[in-house]
Amino acid sequence: MLSVLQRSGEAQNTIILFCSDHGMPFPFSKATCYEHGTRVPVLLSWPGMGKATEFSQVTESVDILPTLLELLDVPHPENIDGKSWLPIINENASREFAVTYINEISSGYAYPVRAIQDSRYSLIFSPWADGKLNSRRSR
């Protein structure tokens, strides 16, 4: 894809965002608030970006929209969910914490889990953490 963008001359007009899958390939390993369910690698590139940078600050997937809107210089409401990644990337700013929540797993079972994570710790709340599969369907 990158080669096609280069050859067509569109690379200098293109924002590239690639988000990978995450978690171990086992049942119930992705729909959790533990690190293997929340840590997702992302590649982001835009025209004029400069030198490649690596960071491991806590962020959230809801940060993608505000990041893209800021890159495109598109106004957006102040109360939009998420925060742009650009201060982290450009200014080495830090994020105090990220919030993660799961309401159900892919099988349709209700499985509410909440977490607040910072760079060192996760506080995870799971009201049904008794180790039993829950038979309450969310749909």
mmCIF file of C-alpha atoms in Angstrom:
data_model
loop_
_atom_site.group_PDB
_atom_site.id
_atom_site.type_symbol
_atom_site.label_atom_id
_atom_site.label_comp_id
_atom_site.label_asym_id
_atom_site.label_seq_id
_atom_site.Cartn_x
_atom_site.Cartn_y
_atom_site.Cartn_z
ATOM 1 C CA MET A 1 0.000 0.000 0.000
ATOM 2 C CA LEU A 2 2.811 2.403 0.867
ATOM 3 C CA SER A 3 4.546 1.670 -2.434
ATOM 4 C CA VAL A 4 1.362 2.454 -4.355
ATOM 5 C CA LEU A 5 0.987 5.752 -2.465
ATOM 6 C CA GLN A 6 4.613 6.632 -3.249
ATOM 7 C CA ARG A 7 4.327 5.757 -6.942
ATOM 8 C CA SER A 8 1.048 7.640 -7.349
ATOM 9 C CA GLY A 9 2.442 10.755 -5.684
ATOM 10 C CA GLU A 10 -0.268 10.673 -3.023
ATOM 11 C CA ALA A 11 2.019 9.803 -0.093
ATOM 12 C CA GLN A 12 2.613 13.499 0.626
ATOM 13 C CA ASN A 13 -1.193 13.989 0.882
ATOM 14 C CA THR A 14 -2.006 10.946 2.996
ATOM 15 C CA ILE A 15 -2.333 10.266 6.705
ATOM 16 C CA ILE A 16 -1.532 6.628 7.426
ATOM 17 C CA LEU A 17 -2.986 4.991 10.526
ATOM 18 C CA PHE A 18 -2.461 1.291 11.153
ATOM 19 C CA CYS A 19 -3.840 -0.384 14.268
ATOM 20 C CA SER A 20 -2.913 -3.983 14.936
ATOM 21 C CA ASP A 21 -4.902 -6.685 16.594
ATOM 22 C CA HIS A 22 -4.074 -7.408 20.205
ATOM 23 C CA GLY A 23 -4.313 -10.062 22.829
ATOM 24 C CA MET A 24 -3.425 -13.708 22.877
ATOM 25 C CA PRO A 25 -5.312 -15.947 20.430
ATOM 26 C CA PHE A 26 -7.276 -17.671 23.169
ATOM 27 C CA PRO A 27 -10.927 -17.349 24.183
ATOM 28 C CA PHE A 28 -11.658 -14.460 26.573
ATOM 29 C CA SER A 29 -8.145 -13.005 26.278
ATOM 30 C CA LYS A 30 -9.037 -9.910 24.262
ATOM 31 C CA ALA A 31 -12.269 -8.810 25.910
ATOM 32 C CA THR A 32 -10.575 -7.947 29.171
ATOM 33 C CA CYS A 33 -9.099 -4.902 30.815
ATOM 34 C CA TYR A 34 -5.824 -6.684 31.476
ATOM 35 C CA GLU A 35 -2.788 -5.499 29.518
ATOM 36 C CA HIS A 36 -2.960 -8.229 26.853
ATOM 37 C CA GLY A 37 -6.468 -6.993 26.043
ATOM 38 C CA THR A 38 -5.733 -3.269 26.074
ATOM 39 C CA ARG A 39 -2.208 -2.819 24.736
ATOM 40 C CA VAL A 40 -2.504 -2.267 20.983
ATOM 41 C CA PRO A 41 0.365 -1.274 18.678
ATOM 42 C CA VAL A 42 -0.347 1.672 16.362
ATOM 43 C CA LEU A 43 1.575 3.216 13.465
ATOM 44 C CA LEU A 44 0.756 6.796 12.513
ATOM 45 C CA SER A 45 2.373 8.857 9.786
ATOM 46 C CA TRP A 46 1.416 12.134 8.149
ATOM 47 C CA PRO A 47 2.925 14.557 5.659
ATOM 48 C CA GLY A 48 5.531 16.754 7.342
ATOM 49 C CA MET A 49 5.738 14.524 10.396
ATOM 50 C CA GLY A 50 9.518 14.528 10.497
ATOM 51 C CA LYS A 51 11.530 11.912 12.344
ATOM 52 C CA ALA A 52 9.786 8.714 13.435
ATOM 53 C CA THR A 53 9.019 8.568 17.140
ATOM 54 C CA GLU A 54 8.141 5.725 19.471
ATOM 55 C CA PHE A 55 6.083 6.260 22.588
ATOM 56 C CA SER A 56 4.350 4.024 25.091
ATOM 57 C CA GLN A 57 2.058 6.480 26.841
ATOM 58 C CA VAL A 58 -1.388 5.251 27.797
ATOM 59 C CA THR A 59 -3.972 6.268 25.233
ATOM 60 C CA GLU A 60 -7.414 5.116 24.180
ATOM 61 C CA SER A 61 -8.982 4.156 20.865
ATOM 62 C CA VAL A 62 -11.394 7.094 21.245
ATOM 63 C CA ASP A 63 -8.282 9.286 20.834
ATOM 64 C CA ILE A 64 -8.053 8.383 17.141
ATOM 65 C CA LEU A 65 -10.807 10.767 15.992
ATOM 66 C CA PRO A 66 -9.498 13.874 17.800
ATOM 67 C CA THR A 67 -5.988 13.059 16.553
ATOM 68 C CA LEU A 68 -7.084 12.830 12.929
ATOM 69 C CA LEU A 69 -9.247 15.953 13.203
ATOM 70 C CA GLU A 70 -6.314 17.914 14.623
ATOM 71 C CA LEU A 71 -3.996 16.651 11.876
ATOM 72 C CA LEU A 72 -6.552 17.754 9.277
ATOM 73 C CA ASP A 73 -7.070 21.087 11.051
ATOM 74 C CA VAL A 74 -10.790 20.356 11.309
ATOM 75 C CA PRO A 75 -12.588 22.064 14.208
ATOM 76 C CA HIS A 76 -14.230 19.705 16.644
ATOM 77 C CA PRO A 77 -16.321 20.143 19.796
ATOM 78 C CA GLU A 78 -14.409 20.641 23.045
ATOM 79 C CA ASN A 79 -16.473 17.904 24.709
ATOM 80 C CA ILE A 80 -15.597 15.206 22.156
ATOM 81 C CA ASP A 81 -14.569 11.905 23.703
ATOM 82 C CA GLY A 82 -10.843 11.265 23.506
ATOM 83 C CA LYS A 83 -7.772 13.481 23.360
ATOM 84 C CA SER A 84 -5.413 14.037 20.459
ATOM 85 C CA TRP A 85 -2.158 12.088 20.479
ATOM 86 C CA LEU A 86 -0.259 15.024 18.968
ATOM 87 C CA PRO A 87 0.867 16.554 22.293
ATOM 88 C CA ILE A 88 2.294 13.148 23.239
ATOM 89 C CA ILE A 89 4.015 12.721 19.874
ATOM 90 C CA ASN A 90 5.208 16.284 19.267
ATOM 91 C CA GLU A 91 5.837 17.567 22.780
ATOM 92 C CA ASN A 92 6.543 14.345 24.696
ATOM 93 C CA ALA A 93 3.577 15.188 26.911
ATOM 94 C CA SER A 94 2.276 12.504 29.224
ATOM 95 C CA ARG A 95 -1.203 11.240 29.879
ATOM 96 C CA GLU A 96 -2.113 10.757 33.509
ATOM 97 C CA PHE A 97 -4.384 7.751 32.917
ATOM 98 C CA ALA A 98 -6.618 5.941 30.437
ATOM 99 C CA VAL A 99 -10.043 4.443 31.048
ATOM 100 C CA THR A 100 -11.033 1.090 29.555
ATOM 101 C CA TYR A 101 -14.365 -0.656 29.737
ATOM 102 C CA ILE A 102 -15.896 -3.850 28.385
ATOM 103 C CA ASN A 103 -19.650 -4.417 28.441
ATOM 104 C CA GLU A 104 -19.948 -7.787 26.769
ATOM 105 C CA ILE A 105 -17.821 -10.420 25.129
ATOM 106 C CA SER A 106 -18.163 -11.505 21.498
ATOM 107 C CA SER A 107 -20.452 -14.401 22.378
ATOM 108 C CA GLY A 108 -23.032 -11.877 23.553
ATOM 109 C CA TYR A 109 -22.677 -12.578 27.248
ATOM 110 C CA ALA A 110 -22.772 -9.560 29.517
ATOM 111 C CA TYR A 111 -19.341 -9.145 31.072
ATOM 112 C CA PRO A 112 -18.890 -5.680 32.538
ATOM 113 C CA VAL A 113 -15.297 -4.784 33.386
ATOM 114 C CA ARG A 114 -13.832 -1.332 34.048
ATOM 115 C CA ALA A 115 -10.208 -0.217 34.416
ATOM 116 C CA ILE A 116 -8.178 2.886 35.030
ATOM 117 C CA GLN A 117 -4.608 2.454 33.802
ATOM 118 C CA ASP A 118 -1.500 4.575 34.039
ATOM 119 C CA SER A 119 2.020 3.826 32.875
ATOM 120 C CA ARG A 120 2.668 1.497 35.820
ATOM 121 C CA TYR A 121 -0.590 0.184 37.269
ATOM 122 C CA SER A 122 -4.111 -0.902 36.404
ATOM 123 C CA LEU A 123 -7.066 -0.705 38.755
ATOM 124 C CA ILE A 124 -9.573 -3.230 37.415
ATOM 125 C CA PHE A 125 -13.151 -3.590 38.633
ATOM 126 C CA SER A 126 -15.049 -6.706 37.599
ATOM 127 C CA PRO A 127 -18.338 -7.145 39.469
ATOM 128 C CA TRP A 128 -18.658 -10.739 38.253
ATOM 129 C CA ALA A 129 -15.145 -11.876 39.091
ATOM 130 C CA ASP A 130 -16.230 -15.143 40.654
ATOM 131 C CA GLY A 131 -14.622 -17.279 37.939
ATOM 132 C CA LYS A 132 -17.962 -18.606 36.681
ATOM 133 C CA LEU A 133 -19.243 -18.094 33.178
ATOM 134 C CA ASN A 134 -22.177 -15.768 33.309
ATOM 135 C CA SER A 135 -25.316 -16.982 31.618
ATOM 136 C CA ARG A 136 -26.902 -13.526 31.358
ATOM 137 C CA ARG A 137 -27.038 -12.579 27.707
ATOM 138 C CA SER A 138 -26.739 -8.879 26.998
ATOM 139 C CA ARG A 139 -29.049 -9.047 23.977
#
